[in-house]
Coordinates of C-alpha atoms in Angstrom, one line a residue:
X254 CA 18.0 132.4 -40.8
X255 CA 17.9 136.1 -40.3
X256 CA 20.7 137.2 -42.6
X257 CA 20.7 140.7 -41.3
X258 CA 21.5 139.4 -37.8
X259 CA 24.3 137.2 -39.3
X260 CA 25.7 140.2 -41.2
X261 CA 25.8 142.3 -38.0
X262 CA 27.4 139.5 -36.2
X263 CA 30.2 139.1 -38.7
X264 CA 30.7 142.8 -39.4
X265 CA 29.7 144.8 -36.3
X266 CA 31.9 147.7 -37.1
X267 CA 30.8 148.2 -40.7
X268 CA 28.5 151.2 -40.7
X269 CA 29.1 152.5 -44.2
X270 CA 26.8 151.4 -47.0
X271 CA 27.0 150.6 -50.7
X272 CA 24.9 153.7 -51.4
X273 CA 27.4 156.0 -49.7
X274 CA 30.3 154.4 -51.6
X275 CA 28.4 154.9 -54.9
X276 CA 28.2 158.6 -54.0
X277 CA 31.9 158.7 -53.0
X278 CA 33.0 157.1 -56.3
X279 CA 30.6 158.6 -58.9
X280 CA 30.4 157.7 -62.6
X281 CA 33.1 159.2 -64.7
X282 CA 32.3 162.2 -66.9
X283 CA 33.7 160.9 -70.2
X284 CA 32.7 161.0 -73.9
X285 CA 30.4 158.2 -75.1
X286 CA 32.4 155.1 -76.0
X287 CA 35.4 156.1 -73.8
X288 CA 37.1 153.0 -72.4
X289 CA 38.2 153.0 -68.8
X290 CA 40.7 150.2 -68.1
X291 CA 43.5 149.3 -65.9
X292 CA 46.7 147.4 -65.3
X293 CA 46.3 145.5 -62.0
X294 CA 49.6 143.7 -61.3
X295 CA 50.7 141.9 -58.2
X296 CA 53.8 143.5 -56.7
X297 CA 56.1 140.5 -57.2
X298 CA 59.0 142.4 -58.6
X299 CA 59.0 140.5 -61.9
X300 CA 57.9 142.7 -64.9
X301 CA 57.5 140.5 -68.0
X302 CA 56.7 140.8 -71.6
X303 CA 53.1 139.8 -70.9
X304 CA 52.7 142.8 -68.7
X305 CA 53.7 145.0 -71.6
X306 CA 51.3 143.2 -74.0
X307 CA 48.5 143.7 -71.6
X308 CA 49.6 147.2 -70.8
X309 CA 49.8 148.3 -74.4
X310 CA 46.4 146.7 -75.1
X311 CA 44.9 148.6 -72.2
X312 CA 46.6 151.8 -73.1
X313 CA 45.5 151.8 -76.7
X314 CA 41.9 150.9 -75.8
X315 CA 41.8 153.8 -73.3
X316 CA 43.6 156.6 -75.0
X317 CA 42.4 156.2 -78.6
X318 CA 38.8 156.3 -77.2
X319 CA 39.4 159.4 -75.0
X320 CA 39.2 157.2 -71.9
X321 CA 41.3 156.5 -68.9
X322 CA 44.1 154.1 -68.0
X323 CA 44.8 153.6 -64.3
X324 CA 47.2 151.5 -62.3
X325 CA 45.8 149.4 -59.4
X326 CA 48.2 147.3 -57.3
X327 CA 46.7 144.0 -56.3
X328 CA 48.7 143.3 -53.1
X329 CA 46.2 141.1 -51.3
X330 CA 48.8 138.3 -51.2
X331 CA 51.3 139.7 -48.8
X332 CA 53.5 136.6 -48.9
X333 CA 54.4 137.3 -52.6
X334 CA 55.0 141.0 -52.3
X335 CA 58.5 142.2 -53.0
X336 CA 59.7 145.5 -51.5
X337 CA 60.1 148.2 -54.2
X338 CA 58.2 146.1 -56.8
X339 CA 55.7 148.9 -57.5
X340 CA 58.5 151.4 -58.2
X341 CA 60.1 148.8 -60.6
X342 CA 56.8 148.2 -62.3
X343 CA 56.0 151.9 -62.8
X344 CA 59.5 152.8 -64.0
X345 CA 59.7 149.9 -66.4
X346 CA 56.3 150.5 -68.0
X347 CA 57.1 154.3 -68.2
X348 CA 60.4 153.3 -70.0
X349 CA 58.2 151.5 -72.6
X350 CA 55.9 154.4 -73.1
X351 CA 52.9 153.4 -71.0
X352 CA 51.8 156.3 -68.9
X353 CA 48.9 156.1 -66.5
X354 CA 46.3 158.8 -66.1
X355 CA 45.7 158.0 -62.5
X356 CA 46.3 155.3 -59.9
X357 CA 49.1 154.1 -57.7
X358 CA 52.4 156.1 -58.0
X359 CA 55.8 155.6 -56.4
X360 CA 54.9 158.3 -53.8
X361 CA 51.3 157.3 -53.2
X362 CA 48.1 157.8 -55.2
X363 CA 46.9 160.1 -58.0
X364 CA 43.2 160.2 -58.6
X365 CA 39.8 160.4 -56.8
X366 CA 39.0 156.7 -57.1
X367 CA 41.6 155.5 -54.7
X368 CA 43.2 154.1 -52.6
X369 CA 44.7 152.2 -55.6
X370 CA 46.4 149.6 -53.4
X371 CA 44.0 146.8 -52.4
X372 CA 45.3 146.3 -48.9
X373 CA 44.3 149.9 -48.2
X374 CA 40.7 149.2 -49.3
X375 CA 39.8 146.5 -46.7
X376 CA 37.0 148.7 -45.2
X377 CA 35.4 149.1 -48.7
X378 CA 35.4 145.4 -49.3
X379 CA 33.8 144.7 -46.0
X380 CA 30.8 147.0 -46.9
X381 CA 30.0 144.8 -49.9
X382 CA 30.8 141.6 -48.0
X383 CA 28.2 142.6 -45.4
X384 CA 25.8 143.3 -48.2
X385 CA 26.3 139.8 -49.7
X386 CA 25.7 138.3 -46.2
X387 CA 22.5 140.3 -45.8
X388 CA 21.3 139.0 -49.2
X389 CA 22.0 135.4 -48.2
X390 CA 24.8 135.3 -50.9
X391 CA 27.7 134.7 -48.5
X392 CA 28.4 132.9 -45.3
X393 CA 31.2 132.3 -42.8
X394 CA 33.2 129.0 -43.0
X395 CA 35.2 127.8 -40.0
X396 CA 36.8 124.8 -41.7
X397 CA 40.4 124.1 -40.6
X398 CA 43.2 123.4 -43.1
X399 CA 43.1 119.8 -41.9
X400 CA 39.4 119.5 -42.7
X401 CA 39.8 121.0 -46.1
X402 CA 42.8 118.7 -46.9
X403 CA 40.8 115.6 -45.8
X404 CA 37.8 116.8 -48.0
X405 CA 40.1 117.2 -51.0
X406 CA 41.7 113.8 -50.4
X407 CA 38.2 112.2 -50.3
X408 CA 37.2 113.9 -53.5
X409 CA 40.4 112.8 -55.3
X410 CA 40.1 109.2 -54.2
X411 CA 36.4 109.2 -55.4
X412 CA 37.5 110.9 -58.6
X413 CA 35.2 113.8 -58.0
X414 CA 35.7 117.4 -58.8
X415 CA 37.7 119.1 -56.1
X416 CA 36.3 122.1 -54.3
X417 CA 34.0 123.4 -51.7
X418 CA 30.5 122.7 -53.1
X419 CA 27.3 120.7 -52.6
X420 CA 27.6 118.1 -49.8
X421 CA 31.1 119.3 -49.2
X422 CA 30.1 122.8 -48.3
X423 CA 29.8 121.9 -44.7
X424 CA 29.2 125.4 -43.3
X425 CA 26.8 126.6 -46.0
X426 CA 23.6 126.0 -44.0
X427 CA 24.7 126.1 -40.4
X428 CA 22.5 127.8 -37.8
X429 CA 23.2 131.2 -36.3
X430 CA 23.8 129.4 -33.0
X431 CA 26.5 127.2 -34.4
X432 CA 28.2 130.3 -36.0
X433 CA 27.9 132.2 -32.7
X434 CA 29.5 129.3 -30.9
X435 CA 32.5 129.4 -33.2
X436 CA 32.9 133.1 -32.9
X437 CA 32.7 133.0 -29.2
X438 CA 35.4 130.4 -29.1
X439 CA 37.6 132.8 -31.1
X440 CA 37.9 130.5 -34.2
X441 CA 39.0 132.1 -37.4
X442 CA 36.8 132.1 -40.4
X443 CA 36.7 132.9 -44.1
X444 CA 33.7 134.4 -46.0
X445 CA 32.5 132.2 -48.8
X446 CA 30.2 133.0 -51.7
X447 CA 27.0 131.0 -51.8
X448 CA 26.9 129.7 -55.4
X449 CA 23.5 129.0 -57.0
X450 CA 25.1 127.6 -60.2
X451 CA 25.1 124.1 -61.5
X452 CA 27.7 122.3 -63.7
X453 CA 24.7 121.0 -65.6
X454 CA 24.0 124.4 -66.9
X455 CA 25.8 126.4 -69.6
X456 CA 25.4 129.9 -71.1
X457 CA 26.8 132.0 -73.9
X458 CA 29.3 134.8 -73.3
X459 CA 31.0 137.3 -75.7
X460 CA 34.7 138.0 -75.1
X461 CA 36.3 140.7 -77.2
X462 CA 39.1 138.4 -78.2
X463 CA 37.8 134.9 -77.9
X464 CA 34.4 135.7 -79.5
X465 CA 31.3 133.7 -78.4
X466 CA 32.1 131.3 -75.7
X467 CA 30.0 128.5 -74.2
X468 CA 30.5 128.6 -70.4
X469 CA 29.6 126.2 -67.7
X470 CA 28.1 127.7 -64.6
X471 CA 30.2 127.9 -61.4
X472 CA 29.0 125.7 -58.5
X473 CA 31.9 126.3 -56.1
X474 CA 31.5 128.4 -52.9
X475 CA 34.7 130.3 -53.4
X476 CA 36.4 132.4 -50.7
X477 CA 35.6 136.1 -50.8
X478 CA 37.4 137.2 -47.6
X479 CA 40.4 135.4 -46.1
X480 CA 40.7 134.9 -42.4
X481 CA 42.6 138.2 -42.0
X482 CA 39.8 140.1 -43.6
X483 CA 41.7 140.8 -46.8
X484 CA 39.7 139.8 -50.0
X485 CA 40.7 137.3 -52.6
X486 CA 41.5 138.6 -56.1
X487 CA 38.0 137.5 -57.2
X488 CA 36.1 139.6 -54.8
X489 CA 38.4 142.6 -54.8
X490 CA 38.5 142.9 -58.5
X491 CA 34.8 142.9 -58.8
X492 CA 34.3 145.7 -56.2
X493 CA 37.3 147.7 -57.5
X494 CA 36.3 147.5 -61.1
X495 CA 32.8 148.6 -60.3
X496 CA 33.8 151.6 -58.0
X497 CA 36.6 152.7 -60.3
X498 CA 34.1 152.5 -63.2
X499 CA 36.2 150.1 -65.3
X500 CA 34.5 149.4 -68.6
X501 CA 37.0 146.9 -70.0
X502 CA 39.1 144.2 -68.2
X503 CA 42.2 143.2 -70.1
X504 CA 43.9 140.1 -68.7
X505 CA 45.5 136.8 -69.7
X506 CA 43.3 134.0 -70.7
X507 CA 44.5 131.9 -67.8
X508 CA 41.7 133.7 -65.9
X509 CA 39.0 132.2 -68.2
X510 CA 38.2 129.3 -65.8
X511 CA 37.3 131.8 -63.1
X512 CA 35.0 133.9 -65.4
X513 CA 31.8 132.0 -64.5
X514 CA 32.4 132.9 -60.8
X515 CA 33.2 136.5 -61.7
X516 CA 30.0 136.8 -63.7
X517 CA 28.0 135.3 -60.8
X518 CA 29.7 137.7 -58.4
X519 CA 29.0 140.8 -60.4
X520 CA 25.3 139.8 -60.7
X521 CA 25.0 139.1 -56.9
X522 CA 26.6 142.5 -56.1
X523 CA 24.2 144.3 -58.6
X524 CA 27.1 145.6 -60.7
X525 CA 27.2 146.0 -64.5
X526 CA 29.6 143.5 -66.0
X527 CA 32.6 145.1 -67.8
X528 CA 33.6 143.8 -71.2
X529 CA 36.4 141.2 -71.0
X530 CA 39.5 141.1 -73.2
X531 CA 41.2 137.8 -72.6
X532 CA 44.6 137.7 -74.2
X533 CA 46.3 134.5 -75.3
X534 CA 49.8 133.6 -74.0
X535 CA 53.1 134.5 -75.6
X536 CA 54.7 131.3 -77.0
X537 CA 58.0 130.2 -78.6
X538 CA 59.1 127.3 -80.7
X539 CA 60.8 124.6 -78.7
X540 CA 62.0 122.2 -81.4
X541 CA 59.0 121.5 -83.6
X542 CA 56.4 122.4 -81.0
X543 CA 55.1 125.5 -79.3
X544 CA 55.2 126.2 -75.6
X545 CA 54.5 129.2 -73.4
X546 CA 57.3 131.6 -72.6
X547 CA 58.7 130.5 -69.2
X548 CA 60.1 132.7 -66.4
X549 CA 62.5 129.9 -65.6
X550 CA 63.6 129.0 -69.1
X551 CA 63.4 132.1 -71.2
X552 CA 65.3 135.3 -70.3
X553 CA 63.4 137.1 -73.0
X554 CA 60.3 137.0 -70.9
X555 CA 61.6 139.6 -68.5
X556 CA 61.3 143.2 -69.7
X557 CA 64.7 144.0 -68.1
X558 CA 66.2 141.7 -70.7
X559 CA 65.3 144.1 -73.6
X560 CA 66.8 147.1 -71.8
X561 CA 70.0 145.2 -71.0
X562 CA 70.3 143.9 -74.6
X563 CA 69.9 147.4 -75.8
X564 CA 66.6 147.2 -77.8
X565 CA 65.3 150.7 -78.3
X566 CA 61.9 151.4 -76.8
X567 CA 60.5 152.2 -80.2
X568 CA 61.6 148.8 -81.5
X569 CA 59.9 146.8 -78.7
X570 CA 56.8 148.9 -79.0
X571 CA 56.6 148.4 -82.8
X572 CA 57.2 144.7 -82.4
X573 CA 54.5 144.3 -79.8
X574 CA 52.1 146.1 -82.0
X575 CA 52.8 143.6 -84.8
X576 CA 51.9 140.9 -82.3
X577 CA 48.7 142.5 -81.2
X578 CA 47.1 143.5 -84.5
X579 CA 47.8 141.5 -87.6
X580 CA 47.1 144.5 -89.9
X581 CA 49.6 146.7 -88.1
X582 CA 52.5 145.8 -90.5
X583 CA 50.4 146.7 -93.5
X584 CA 49.5 150.0 -91.9
X585 CA 53.1 150.7 -91.0
X586 CA 54.3 150.1 -94.6
X587 CA 51.6 152.6 -95.8
X588 CA 52.5 155.1 -93.0
X589 CA 56.2 154.7 -92.5
X590 CA 56.7 158.0 -90.6
X591 CA 53.3 158.2 -88.7
X592 CA 53.3 157.8 -84.9
X593 CA 52.1 154.4 -83.9
X594 CA 49.3 156.1 -81.9
X595 CA 47.7 157.0 -85.3
X596 CA 46.9 153.3 -85.9
X597 CA 43.4 152.2 -85.1
X598 CA 43.9 149.4 -82.6
X599 CA 41.2 146.7 -82.2
X600 CA 41.0 143.9 -79.6
X601 CA 39.2 141.9 -82.3
X602 CA 42.4 141.7 -84.2
X603 CA 44.2 139.9 -81.4
X604 CA 45.0 136.3 -82.0
X605 CA 42.7 134.3 -79.7
X606 CA 45.2 131.5 -79.4
X607 CA 48.1 133.8 -78.5
X608 CA 51.2 134.9 -80.3
X609 CA 54.5 133.3 -81.3
X610 CA 57.4 135.3 -80.0
X611 CA 59.9 135.6 -82.9
X612 CA 63.3 137.0 -81.8
X613 CA 64.6 137.2 -85.3
X614 CA 61.6 139.4 -86.3
X615 CA 62.2 141.6 -83.3
X616 CA 65.7 142.1 -84.4
X617 CA 64.6 143.0 -87.9
X618 CA 62.1 145.5 -86.5
X619 CA 64.8 147.0 -84.3
X620 CA 67.2 147.3 -87.2
X621 CA 64.6 149.3 -89.1
X622 CA 63.9 151.5 -86.1
X623 CA 67.6 152.3 -85.4
X624 CA 68.2 152.9 -89.1
X625 CA 65.4 155.5 -89.2
X626 CA 67.1 157.5 -86.4
X627 CA 69.4 160.4 -87.1
X628 CA 72.9 160.4 -85.7
X629 CA 71.9 162.7 -82.9
X630 CA 69.2 160.5 -81.6
X631 CA 71.2 157.3 -82.1
X632 CA 74.1 158.9 -80.1
X633 CA 71.8 159.9 -77.3
X634 CA 70.2 156.5 -76.9
X635 CA 73.5 154.6 -77.3
X636 CA 75.1 156.9 -74.7
X637 CA 72.3 156.2 -72.2
X638 CA 72.6 152.5 -72.8
X639 CA 76.4 152.5 -72.5
X640 CA 76.5 154.6 -69.4
X641 CA 74.4 152.0 -67.6
X642 CA 75.6 148.7 -69.1
X643 CA 79.1 149.5 -70.5
X644 CA 80.5 152.5 -68.6
X645 CA 84.0 152.3 -70.1
X646 CA 82.5 152.6 -73.6
X647 CA 80.1 155.2 -72.4
X648 CA 83.0 157.4 -71.2
X649 CA 84.6 157.2 -74.6
X650 CA 81.4 158.2 -76.3
X651 CA 81.0 161.2 -73.9
X652 CA 84.6 162.3 -74.3
X653 CA 84.0 163.4 -77.9
X654 CA 80.3 163.4 -78.9
X655 CA 80.9 164.9 -82.3
X656 CA 83.4 162.1 -83.2
X657 CA 80.9 159.4 -82.0
X658 CA 78.1 161.1 -84.0
X659 CA 80.2 161.1 -87.2
X660 CA 80.6 157.4 -86.8
X661 CA 76.9 156.8 -86.2
X662 CA 76.1 159.0 -89.2
X663 CA 77.7 156.6 -91.7
X664 CA 75.0 155.3 -94.1
X665 CA 72.2 157.2 -92.4
X666 CA 69.6 159.1 -94.3
X667 CA 68.4 158.4 -97.9
X668 CA 66.0 155.9 -99.1
X669 CA 68.1 152.9 -98.1
X670 CA 69.9 153.6 -94.8
X671 CA 72.4 151.0 -93.4
X672 CA 70.9 148.5 -91.0
X673 CA 74.0 147.5 -89.1
X674 CA 72.6 147.5 -85.6
X675 CA 69.7 145.6 -84.1
X676 CA 70.6 146.6 -80.5
X677 CA 72.8 149.1 -78.8
X678 CA 74.7 146.2 -77.3
X679 CA 76.0 145.5 -80.9
X680 CA 77.4 149.1 -81.2
X681 CA 80.8 148.5 -79.6
X682 CA 81.5 145.4 -81.7
X683 CA 80.4 147.4 -84.8
X684 CA 82.2 150.7 -84.1
X685 CA 84.7 150.0 -81.4
X686 CA 87.6 149.9 -83.9
X687 CA 87.2 153.6 -84.3
X688 CA 88.7 153.8 -80.8
X689 CA 92.3 152.7 -80.6
X690 CA 91.8 150.8 -77.3
X691 CA 89.3 148.5 -79.0
X692 CA 91.3 147.9 -82.2
X693 CA 92.0 144.2 -82.8
X694 CA 95.2 142.9 -84.2
X695 CA 94.5 142.0 -87.9
X696 CA 94.2 138.4 -88.8
X697 CA 95.1 138.2 -92.5
X698 CA 94.2 135.3 -94.7
X699 CA 96.8 132.5 -94.4
X700 CA 96.7 131.9 -98.1
X701 CA 98.3 135.4 -98.6
X702 CA 102.1 135.5 -98.0
X703 CA 103.6 138.0 -95.5
X704 CA 105.6 139.5 -98.4
X705 CA 102.4 140.1 -100.4
X706 CA 100.6 141.7 -97.5
X707 CA 103.6 144.0 -96.8
X708 CA 103.7 144.9 -100.5
X709 CA 100.0 145.8 -100.6
X710 CA 100.2 147.9 -97.5
X711 CA 103.4 149.7 -98.5
X712 CA 101.9 150.5 -101.9
X713 CA 98.8 151.8 -100.1
X714 CA 100.9 154.1 -97.9
X715 CA 102.9 155.3 -100.9
X716 CA 99.8 156.3 -102.8
X717 CA 97.5 157.4 -99.9
X718 CA 96.4 161.1 -100.2
X719 CA 93.9 162.4 -97.8
X720 CA 92.7 164.9 -100.4
X721 CA 91.5 162.1 -102.7
X722 CA 87.8 161.7 -103.2
X723 CA 86.2 158.3 -102.9
X724 CA 86.5 157.4 -106.7
X725 CA 90.2 158.4 -106.8
X726 CA 90.8 156.5 -103.6
X727 CA 89.3 153.3 -105.0
X728 CA 91.0 153.7 -108.3
X729 CA 94.3 153.6 -106.4
X730 CA 93.2 150.4 -104.7
X731 CA 92.6 149.0 -108.1
X732 CA 96.0 150.0 -109.3
X733 CA 97.6 148.3 -106.3
X734 CA 95.6 145.2 -107.2
X735 CA 97.0 145.1 -110.7
X736 CA 100.5 145.9 -109.5
X737 CA 100.6 142.8 -107.3
X738 CA 99.2 140.6 -110.0
X739 CA 95.6 140.3 -108.9
X740 CA 92.6 141.1 -111.0
X741 CA 90.0 143.8 -110.8
X742 CA 87.7 141.9 -113.2
X743 CA 85.4 140.1 -110.9
X744 CA 83.4 138.5 -113.7
X745 CA 86.5 137.0 -115.2
X746 CA 87.5 135.7 -111.8
X747 CA 84.2 134.1 -111.2
X748 CA 84.3 132.5 -114.6
X749 CA 87.8 131.0 -113.9
X750 CA 89.1 131.5 -110.4
X751 CA 92.2 129.4 -111.0
X752 CA 93.4 132.0 -113.6
X753 CA 94.2 134.6 -111.0
X754 CA 95.9 134.5 -107.6
X755 CA 93.4 137.0 -106.1
X756 CA 91.1 139.9 -106.7
X757 CA 90.5 143.5 -105.8
X758 CA 88.3 142.2 -103.0
X759 CA 91.3 140.4 -101.5
X760 CA 93.4 143.6 -101.7
X761 CA 90.6 145.7 -100.2
X762 CA 90.3 143.2 -97.3
X763 CA 94.0 143.4 -96.5
X764 CA 93.8 147.2 -96.3
X765 CA 90.5 147.0 -94.3
X766 CA 92.0 144.6 -91.8
X767 CA 95.1 146.8 -91.3
X768 CA 92.9 149.9 -90.7
X769 CA 90.0 148.4 -88.8
X770 CA 91.1 145.0 -87.6
X771 CA 87.9 143.6 -89.1
X772 CA 86.8 141.7 -92.2
X773 CA 83.6 143.7 -92.2
X774 CA 83.2 147.4 -91.5
X775 CA 81.3 150.4 -92.9
X776 CA 82.6 152.0 -96.1
X777 CA 86.4 152.0 -95.8
X778 CA 86.9 155.3 -97.5
X779 CA 84.5 156.9 -95.0
X780 CA 86.2 155.2 -92.2
X781 CA 89.5 156.8 -93.2
X782 CA 87.9 160.2 -93.3
X783 CA 86.7 159.9 -89.7
X784 CA 90.0 158.4 -88.5
X785 CA 92.0 161.1 -90.2
X786 CA 95.3 160.9 -92.1
X787 CA 97.6 160.4 -89.2
X788 CA 95.7 157.6 -87.5
X789 CA 95.0 155.8 -90.8
X790 CA 98.7 155.8 -91.7
X791 CA 99.7 154.9 -88.1
X792 CA 97.3 151.9 -88.2
X793 CA 98.7 150.6 -91.5
X794 CA 102.3 150.9 -90.2
X795 CA 101.3 149.2 -86.9
X796 CA 99.7 146.3 -88.9
X797 CA 102.9 146.0 -91.0
X798 CA 105.0 145.9 -87.8
X799 CA 102.9 143.1 -86.4
X800 CA 103.6 140.7 -89.3

């Protein structure tokens, strides 16, 4: 067959050439060793934790090497596209500190290697599709859906590998006349790759995460162009990664089965193969076994979950870094105040099998991050969160910023700051009692009589002096303890609890409940300083009246 005739028959309007495209998209002028990589999501509207893992891996590889990170939207599957999904993706990744040097933007494109949306690049793909036909590496297939379904059924009943290959590749060697007849009849067609591989053959391949792999050759004649002329992911990514000068492809290891075909395709197109970074899945414990995080089962897979729960960006970022590189935690301990970008990230430190998502560890990381913030930053981030997810609380915070900051300042600074909060969502339960509208009615221990509680609180009022320092204040609490017959000697109490009706801890709890409505709160003396004399006294009297 004259493949040039076939190519012109299939692509009569393609006059551009691969050479002209090479000139249009020249090699990048970057330092030696600079990594050019991308995020290439489908615009489905669901941005998940895996996107952030891949995005952070790509970002670190690019930016620590003086390279480029770009965003390409792989929208070849129009049926799955969700309106506004690109905007959601860009804003979400920006929220988590991943910024693109070029690529698709909310308003269009930024960069000379565009368009960065694949549906706008159809003419480019057709140039290379025509080239493959000219080389005898691709051919049209006019199989109907019914024919393909019947073929699959035959393969399954015979327990054969399913797919379009060998004797089942019924349009692989048709004559030009048969093809012309189908075209004249107006029948739709797809363009298929003519595979030269055999499942009898294997070869070695180096993946930057998985290491040395033994791979079986591809023997399937995969579709390159669909019947509407739009490419499949396989064909589009090969053309785009070459023309956009991608050096490293970061993607989930669910793409490993297609790697043999991609290697074949790059070779047939005459492109240099990029380095591949196949990342393992995120998993969680389900009983005693591990399973992949599921969009249907696990809300924590969605990135919107972390914002709604109130995890600071820094905490999520830090936690993901601990997942990506096993030596990150040691580095962080040695460099507690250094920016995370100082860490030398390596794809070889990624766990080939994937990582176990540990919510408890995320909370610990988040507590550390929030504890490191000063009150000003904590207030700013909490206010932003509350304004979006709890407007009533947000309005209270905004009403008196200095008051809110004084609350958030409790226990901050020093070598061992308090770690009360893992998320901003926990802030209202933690500090809401400072606002009268959120003050709970105290629930005193039933073992304590009403008379005793009233006696403790009245003695507290009688002795309370706002001018007291913390030591004087607590000494007065001890005096109240002894006056009601309880003990201040905790060691003696632990040795023989039956010898005492109660301790200073019980008395402190009664006072704490009256003032805060809670069994647990920050340092009570500090609480009274923030509330002020009048509100402290009013709360104690209110608690007494409620008995």
